[in-house]
Short mmCIF file of C-alpha atoms and ligand atoms in Angstrom, two decimals:
data_model
loop_
_atom_site.label_atom_id
_atom_site.label_comp_id
_atom_site.label_asym_id
_atom_site.label_seq_id
_atom_site.Cartn_x
_atom_site.Cartn_y
_atom_site.Cartn_z
CA UNK A 228 36.28 -14.50 23.14
CA UNK A 229 32.79 -13.66 24.12
CA UNK A 230 33.88 -10.11 24.36
CA UNK A 231 34.55 -10.07 20.64
CA UNK A 232 31.39 -11.97 19.58
CA UNK A 233 29.03 -9.90 21.74
CA UNK A 234 28.62 -6.74 19.53
CA UNK A 235 27.89 -8.56 16.43
CA UNK A 236 25.38 -10.79 18.27
CA UNK A 237 23.58 -7.57 19.53
CA UNK A 238 23.14 -6.15 16.17
CA UNK A 239 21.36 -9.26 14.94
CA UNK A 240 18.98 -9.45 17.68
CA UNK A 241 15.50 -8.13 17.28
CA UNK A 242 13.82 -5.85 19.88
CA UNK A 243 11.71 -8.72 20.96
CA UNK A 244 14.77 -10.86 21.73
CA UNK A 245 16.39 -7.91 23.40
CA UNK A 246 13.19 -7.36 25.52
CA UNK A 247 13.02 -11.07 26.52
CA UNK A 248 16.82 -11.29 27.38
CA UNK A 249 18.52 -8.31 28.42
CA UNK A 250 18.15 -6.09 31.37
CA UNK A 251 19.44 -2.88 29.94
CA UNK A 252 18.93 -1.86 26.24
CA UNK A 253 22.30 -1.75 24.36
CA UNK A 254 24.03 1.62 23.93
CA UNK A 255 22.92 1.95 20.27
CA UNK A 256 19.28 2.25 21.47
CA UNK A 257 19.87 5.03 24.12
CA UNK A 258 18.74 8.46 23.15
CA UNK A 259 20.84 11.60 23.91
CA UNK A 260 18.19 13.15 26.18
CA UNK A 261 15.19 12.09 28.25
CA UNK A 262 12.01 11.28 26.45
CA UNK A 263 8.58 12.57 27.78
CA UNK A 264 6.87 9.29 28.04
CA UNK A 265 3.65 10.76 29.89
CA UNK A 266 3.05 13.54 27.65
CA UNK A 267 -0.21 15.35 28.02
CA UNK A 268 -3.17 13.69 26.20
CA UNK A 269 -4.00 15.27 23.03
CA UNK A 270 -7.63 15.76 23.83
CA UNK A 271 -8.01 18.44 21.09
CA UNK A 272 -7.14 16.20 18.11
CA UNK A 273 -9.66 16.66 15.40
CA UNK A 274 -12.27 14.02 14.65
CA UNK A 275 -13.88 13.71 11.33
CA UNK A 276 -16.93 11.77 10.46
CA UNK A 277 -16.25 10.16 7.18
CA UNK A 278 -19.90 9.12 6.52
CA UNK A 279 -20.79 12.77 6.63
CA UNK A 280 -18.02 13.62 4.19
CA UNK A 281 -19.50 11.26 1.76
CA UNK A 282 -22.89 13.07 1.92
CA UNK A 283 -20.64 16.21 1.36
CA UNK A 284 -21.92 17.90 4.45
CA UNK A 285 -20.28 21.36 4.44
CA UNK A 286 -19.72 21.48 8.21
CA UNK A 287 -17.79 18.23 7.81
CA UNK A 288 -15.78 19.18 4.98
CA UNK A 289 -14.74 22.45 6.88
CA UNK A 290 -13.74 20.18 9.79
CA UNK A 291 -11.55 18.17 7.54
CA UNK A 292 -9.91 21.32 5.99
CA UNK A 293 -9.34 22.69 9.35
CA UNK A 294 -7.91 19.46 10.80
CA UNK A 295 -5.52 19.23 7.92
CA UNK A 296 -4.25 22.70 7.99
CA UNK A 297 -3.74 22.94 11.72
CA UNK A 298 -2.76 19.29 12.82
CA UNK A 299 -2.03 17.54 9.53
CA UNK A 300 -3.92 14.69 11.08
CA UNK A 301 -7.27 13.63 12.50
CA UNK A 302 -9.15 10.59 13.91
CA UNK A 303 -11.49 9.27 11.31
CA UNK A 304 -14.72 7.79 12.57
CA UNK A 305 -17.60 6.21 10.90
CA UNK A 306 -15.30 5.12 8.19
CA UNK A 307 -17.47 2.09 7.25
CA UNK A 308 -14.93 -0.74 8.35
CA UNK A 309 -16.55 -2.91 11.05
CA UNK A 310 -14.58 -3.02 14.28
CA UNK A 311 -14.46 -6.82 14.05
CA UNK A 312 -12.33 -6.30 10.93
CA UNK A 313 -10.06 -3.91 12.71
CA UNK A 314 -9.73 -6.24 15.71
CA UNK A 315 -9.04 -9.13 13.51
CA UNK A 316 -6.09 -7.43 11.80
CA UNK A 317 -4.56 -6.27 14.87
CA UNK A 318 -4.99 -9.69 16.38
CA UNK A 319 -3.23 -11.42 13.56
CA UNK A 320 -0.50 -8.81 13.69
CA UNK A 321 0.10 -9.54 17.30
CA UNK A 322 0.04 -13.29 16.57
CA UNK A 323 2.72 -13.10 13.76
CA UNK A 324 5.17 -11.40 16.07
CA UNK A 325 4.50 -13.94 18.84
CA UNK A 326 5.43 -16.85 16.63
CA UNK A 327 8.78 -18.66 17.03
CA UNK A 328 11.78 -16.69 15.67
CA UNK A 329 12.38 -19.43 12.96
CA UNK A 330 8.85 -18.90 11.57
CA UNK A 331 9.19 -15.29 11.33
CA UNK A 332 12.72 -15.43 9.79
CA UNK A 333 11.24 -17.20 6.77
CA UNK A 334 10.15 -13.62 5.80
CA UNK A 335 13.32 -11.67 6.76
CA UNK A 336 13.95 -8.64 4.54
CA UNK A 337 16.53 -9.48 1.84
CA UNK A 338 19.21 -7.21 0.10
CA UNK A 339 17.98 -3.88 -0.61
CA UNK A 340 14.33 -4.58 -0.31
CA UNK A 341 12.23 -2.32 2.00
CA UNK A 342 9.67 -5.23 2.42
CA UNK A 343 9.64 -8.17 4.82
CA UNK A 344 10.32 -8.91 8.46
CA UNK A 345 13.02 -6.92 10.09
CA UNK A 346 14.21 -5.12 13.33
CA UNK A 347 15.76 -1.82 13.71
CA UNK A 348 17.85 -1.31 10.37
CA UNK A 349 21.57 -1.35 11.23
CA UNK A 350 22.22 1.43 8.67
CA UNK A 351 20.83 4.05 11.10
CA UNK A 352 23.02 5.03 14.09
CA UNK A 353 20.13 5.26 16.55
CA UNK A 354 18.33 2.05 16.88
CA UNK A 355 14.53 1.84 17.46
CA UNK A 356 12.82 -0.62 19.76
CA UNK A 357 10.59 -2.07 17.26
CA UNK A 358 10.31 -5.15 15.00
CA UNK A 359 8.25 -4.63 11.68
CA UNK A 360 6.87 -6.67 8.85
CA UNK A 361 6.33 -4.47 5.65
CA UNK A 362 4.27 -5.51 2.62
CA UNK A 363 3.42 -3.88 -0.47
CA UNK A 364 -0.26 -4.58 -1.10
CA UNK A 365 -0.99 -2.40 -4.11
CA UNK A 366 -0.61 -2.46 -7.02
CA UNK A 367 -1.33 -6.11 -6.92
CA UNK A 368 1.10 -7.15 -9.57
CA UNK A 369 3.85 -5.68 -7.36
CA UNK A 370 3.26 -7.93 -4.38
CA UNK A 371 6.05 -10.13 -3.11
CA UNK A 372 4.24 -13.01 -1.75
CA UNK A 373 7.48 -14.57 -0.56
CA UNK A 374 7.21 -12.07 2.38
CA UNK A 375 3.37 -12.62 3.09
CA UNK A 376 3.16 -14.88 6.13
CA UNK A 377 1.47 -18.11 5.67
CA UNK A 378 1.01 -18.26 9.43
CA UNK A 379 -1.04 -17.35 11.39
CA UNK A 380 -3.33 -19.03 8.81
CA UNK A 381 -5.85 -16.43 7.77
CA UNK A 382 -3.14 -13.55 7.79
CA UNK A 383 -2.88 -13.25 4.03
CA UNK A 384 -6.64 -13.23 3.36
CA UNK A 385 -7.31 -10.81 6.21
CA UNK A 386 -4.74 -8.38 4.96
CA UNK A 387 -6.01 -8.62 1.47
CA UNK A 388 -9.56 -7.80 2.66
CA UNK A 389 -8.36 -5.10 5.11
CA UNK A 390 -6.44 -3.21 2.47
CA UNK A 391 -9.33 -3.38 0.10
CA UNK A 392 -11.43 -1.50 2.81
CA UNK A 393 -8.79 0.88 3.54
CA UNK A 394 -8.45 1.90 0.06
CA UNK A 395 -12.26 2.77 0.04
CA UNK A 396 -11.79 4.99 3.14
CA UNK A 397 -8.83 6.61 1.54
CA UNK A 398 -10.81 7.12 -1.69
CA UNK A 399 -13.46 8.97 0.21
CA UNK A 400 -11.14 11.14 2.05
CA UNK A 401 -8.79 11.90 -0.96
CA UNK A 402 -12.02 13.03 -2.97
CA UNK A 403 -13.21 15.16 -0.08
CA UNK A 404 -9.79 16.75 0.32
CA UNK A 405 -9.98 17.74 -3.39
CA UNK A 406 -13.26 19.25 -2.58
CA UNK A 407 -12.11 21.19 0.37
CA UNK A 408 -9.48 22.79 -1.93
CA UNK A 409 -12.18 23.52 -4.60
CA UNK A 410 -10.13 21.70 -7.15
CA UNK A 411 -11.84 21.03 -10.51
CA UNK A 412 -10.74 17.44 -10.63
CA UNK A 413 -11.89 15.62 -7.57
CA UNK A 414 -9.90 12.52 -8.36
CA UNK A 415 -6.59 14.25 -8.75
CA UNK A 416 -5.14 12.95 -5.56
CA UNK A 417 -6.63 9.51 -6.10
CA UNK A 418 -5.02 9.15 -9.42
CA UNK A 419 -1.63 10.14 -8.19
CA UNK A 420 -1.68 8.11 -4.94
CA UNK A 421 -1.92 4.46 -6.25
CA UNK A 422 0.35 2.41 -4.20
CA UNK A 423 -0.14 1.04 -0.64
CA UNK A 424 2.10 -0.74 1.81
CA UNK A 425 1.16 -2.22 5.01
CA UNK A 426 3.46 -2.02 8.02
CA UNK A 427 2.93 -4.00 11.05
CA UNK A 428 4.89 -2.41 13.99
CA UNK A 429 5.58 -4.51 17.14
CA UNK A 430 7.07 -2.62 20.24
CA UNK A 431 7.89 -5.10 23.00
CA UNK A 432 8.24 -3.79 26.64
CA UNK A 433 11.47 -1.98 27.34
CA UNK A 434 13.11 -1.26 30.72
CA UNK A 435 14.16 2.20 29.69
CA UNK A 436 11.21 3.93 28.11
CA UNK A 437 12.46 7.39 29.02
CA UNK A 438 15.79 6.72 26.92
CA UNK A 439 14.63 4.57 24.13
CA UNK A 440 12.33 5.31 21.26
CA UNK A 441 9.84 2.99 19.64
CA UNK A 442 10.13 5.13 16.64
CA UNK A 443 12.14 8.42 16.36
CA UNK A 444 10.37 11.78 15.73
CA UNK A 445 9.55 11.70 11.99
CA UNK A 446 7.09 12.75 9.40
CA UNK A 447 5.76 10.16 6.91
CA UNK A 448 7.19 10.27 3.33
CA UNK A 449 3.90 9.17 2.07
CA UNK A 450 0.95 10.67 0.20
CA UNK A 451 -1.21 9.87 3.26
CA UNK A 452 -0.97 7.33 6.21
CA UNK A 453 -3.99 5.45 7.82
CA UNK A 454 -3.01 4.15 11.16
CA UNK A 455 -4.64 1.65 13.38
CA UNK A 456 -3.54 1.84 16.79
CA UNK A 457 -3.30 -0.72 19.57
CA UNK A 458 -6.67 -0.92 21.30
CA UNK A 459 -5.27 -0.36 24.88
CA UNK A 460 -1.68 0.66 24.87
CA UNK A 461 -1.00 4.20 24.00
CA UNK A 462 2.43 5.11 22.53
CA UNK A 463 1.97 7.39 19.58
CA UNK A 464 2.85 11.17 20.10
CA UNK A 465 2.20 14.06 17.93
CA UNK A 466 4.14 17.52 17.91
CA UNK A 467 1.65 20.28 18.18
CA UNK A 468 2.69 23.99 18.86
CA UNK A 469 6.09 22.70 19.88
CA UNK A 470 4.68 20.33 22.43
CA UNK A 471 4.54 16.53 22.25
CA UNK A 472 1.08 15.18 22.92
CA UNK A 473 -0.10 11.63 23.44
CA UNK A 474 -2.66 10.45 20.98
CA UNK A 475 -5.52 8.79 22.95
CA UNK A 476 -6.50 5.19 21.85
CA UNK A 477 -9.88 5.42 20.14
CA UNK A 478 -10.85 1.81 19.22
CA UNK A 479 -13.25 2.51 16.38
CA UNK A 480 -10.97 5.17 14.63
CA UNK A 481 -8.25 5.24 12.08
CA UNK A 482 -5.70 8.02 12.46
CA UNK A 483 -5.12 9.78 9.21
CA UNK A 484 -1.93 11.68 8.77
CA UNK A 485 -0.69 13.95 6.02
CA UNK A 486 2.56 12.78 4.50
CA UNK A 487 5.34 14.78 2.73
CA UNK A 488 4.01 14.19 -0.74
CA UNK A 489 0.52 15.57 -0.08
CA UNK A 490 2.32 18.48 1.65
CA UNK A 491 4.16 18.97 -1.68
CA UNK A 492 1.02 18.49 -3.86
CA UNK A 493 -1.00 20.73 -1.71
CA UNK A 494 1.72 23.50 -2.07
CA UNK A 495 2.21 23.38 1.70
CA UNK A 496 -1.38 24.23 2.47
CA UNK A 497 -1.30 20.88 4.47
CA UNK A 498 1.68 20.15 6.51
CA UNK A 499 2.77 16.49 7.25
CA UNK A 500 2.45 15.65 10.92
CA UNK A 501 5.39 15.25 13.10
CA UNK A 502 5.03 12.17 15.21
CA UNK A 503 7.02 9.54 17.29
CA UNK A 504 6.47 6.42 19.26
CA UNK A 505 7.28 6.05 22.96
CA UNK A 506 7.45 2.51 24.55
CA UNK A 507 6.17 0.89 27.72
CA UNK A 508 8.05 -0.85 30.41
CA UNK A 509 5.35 -3.42 31.00
CA UNK A 510 3.19 -3.83 28.11
CA UNK A 511 3.88 -4.44 24.38
CA UNK A 512 2.22 -2.41 21.60
CA UNK A 513 1.15 -3.11 18.13
CA UNK A 514 0.06 -0.92 15.25
CA UNK A 515 -0.97 -1.57 11.65
CA UNK A 516 0.01 1.30 9.33
CA UNK A 517 -1.07 1.76 5.72
CA UNK A 518 1.23 3.93 3.74
CA UNK A 519 -0.49 5.35 0.56
CA UNK A 520 1.95 6.86 -1.91
CA UNK A 521 2.30 7.83 -5.48
CA UNK A 522 4.21 5.20 -7.60
CA UNK A 523 7.94 6.13 -7.61
CA UNK A 524 7.85 6.97 -11.46
CA UNK A 525 5.04 9.48 -10.91
CA UNK A 526 6.08 13.17 -11.03
CA UNK A 527 4.99 15.11 -7.89
CA UNK A 528 4.78 18.83 -7.64
CA UNK A 529 2.35 21.43 -6.28
CA UNK A 530 -1.08 21.34 -8.15
CA UNK A 531 -1.35 24.23 -10.68
CA UNK A 532 -4.58 25.39 -9.10
CA UNK A 533 -3.00 25.90 -5.78
CA UNK A 534 -0.29 28.07 -7.10
CA UNK A 535 -0.78 31.83 -7.47
CA UNK A 536 0.80 35.19 -6.67
CA UNK A 537 -0.01 34.93 -3.05
CA UNK A 538 1.10 31.44 -2.68
CA UNK A 539 3.89 30.86 -5.22
CA UNK A 540 5.06 27.34 -6.06
CA UNK A 541 6.76 26.17 -2.85
CA UNK A 542 8.40 22.88 -4.28
CA UNK A 543 10.34 21.60 -7.32
CA UNK A 544 9.14 18.68 -9.25
CA UNK A 545 10.07 15.32 -7.83
CA UNK A 546 10.02 11.57 -8.75
CA UNK A 547 10.85 8.74 -6.48
CA UNK A 548 10.30 10.82 -3.42
CA UNK A 549 10.24 7.83 -1.33
CA UNK A 550 13.85 6.71 -2.34
CA UNK A 551 15.37 10.10 -1.29
CA UNK A 552 12.96 10.16 1.70
CA UNK A 553 14.77 7.05 3.14
CA UNK A 554 18.32 8.29 2.25
CA UNK A 555 17.72 11.72 4.18
CA UNK A 556 15.89 9.87 7.00
CA UNK A 557 18.83 7.67 7.75
CA UNK A 558 20.89 10.87 8.13
CA UNK A 559 18.37 12.41 10.32
CA UNK A 560 17.34 14.90 7.62
CA UNK A 561 14.10 15.71 5.62
CA UNK A 562 14.06 15.10 1.89
CA UNK A 563 11.25 17.73 1.43
CA UNK A 564 13.65 20.43 2.50
CA UNK A 565 15.91 19.80 -0.47
CA UNK A 566 13.03 20.55 -2.81
CA UNK A 567 12.10 23.98 -1.46
CA UNK A 568 12.07 26.84 -4.08
O1 AKG B 92 3.01 2.79 15.83
C1 AKG B 92 2.58 3.85 15.55
O2 AKG B 92 1.48 4.27 16.12
C2 AKG B 92 3.13 4.72 14.59
C3 AKG B 92 4.09 4.20 13.51
C4 AKG B 92 4.55 5.09 12.60
O3 AKG B 92 4.72 6.32 12.80
C5 AKG B 92 5.16 4.63 11.40
O4 AKG B 92 5.27 3.40 11.05
O5 AKG B 92 5.66 5.45 10.39
FE1 FE2 B 93 5.04 7.36 10.95
#
């Protein structure tokens, strides 16, 4: 009897429950080859001073342009969000996942929603060792408050404030990106990238970090992503020149990543950053990720000013990139490749 019931029970368990109860991760989590957990540190990862972008310092704009064309990401410092706010957002994220399962299950993702509390989605073959809470924060009238945790108590308020601050940083950076591309309309990215979703990722310890991913190698389907990493525990890795490198923790920084839709709009001048998350056998890890994307009804294509004879248009026009991103992601493919001209 228990032999029949066991597989179904495993599918329903969250990464946290597996971490607490099983000695070996189930087969569906085991990756085909060894994962380099202790990859070399990405000591060269670009750092951009956002306060200097605001004053339009040419050197900082050049640093921004170079970061986006070479790495597709950078550590944003002096962004204006106090470290107490960053700490509080991370602390509440951690507290949310440490609540009893029944409390968290009040926010379980339903039906075809992408929002809510969930563990590794069962539609993908390869499971990932992470539990998530995803919430759309902008536009405000699209929020589904039924998924917004009432506990820990100030969670909703803190998320609301945090996302407003992130939007300011995002706006500064998007304007500066338009400047580095010499675009006439400095607000062109801003006007396209209007939605924001928060994703809280919780990676409990796992006994097999060399065979189980926190998150598989992927590029984000966003316009841009602003990522707040765990203060102490490393886990995020970037692919640079065919080598996986470990992103150092940098407590005051937000990691800015180019997503596929900025790659499309920039006519591939910028490339979205390939990244993955490895896990730790002893320590849990938390991250708070803000996904900033165009509305699904918005038409996305390379900007006219970035298309010329030398750089012809690289991608076809697309709407609802996010939808096709998820479909292809679950098949282990990239939606952007289907748009190439
Ligand atoms: O946890 C992290 O550091 C990265 C998470 C990530 O890549 C994602 O949520 O898309
Ligand atoms: Fe990601």
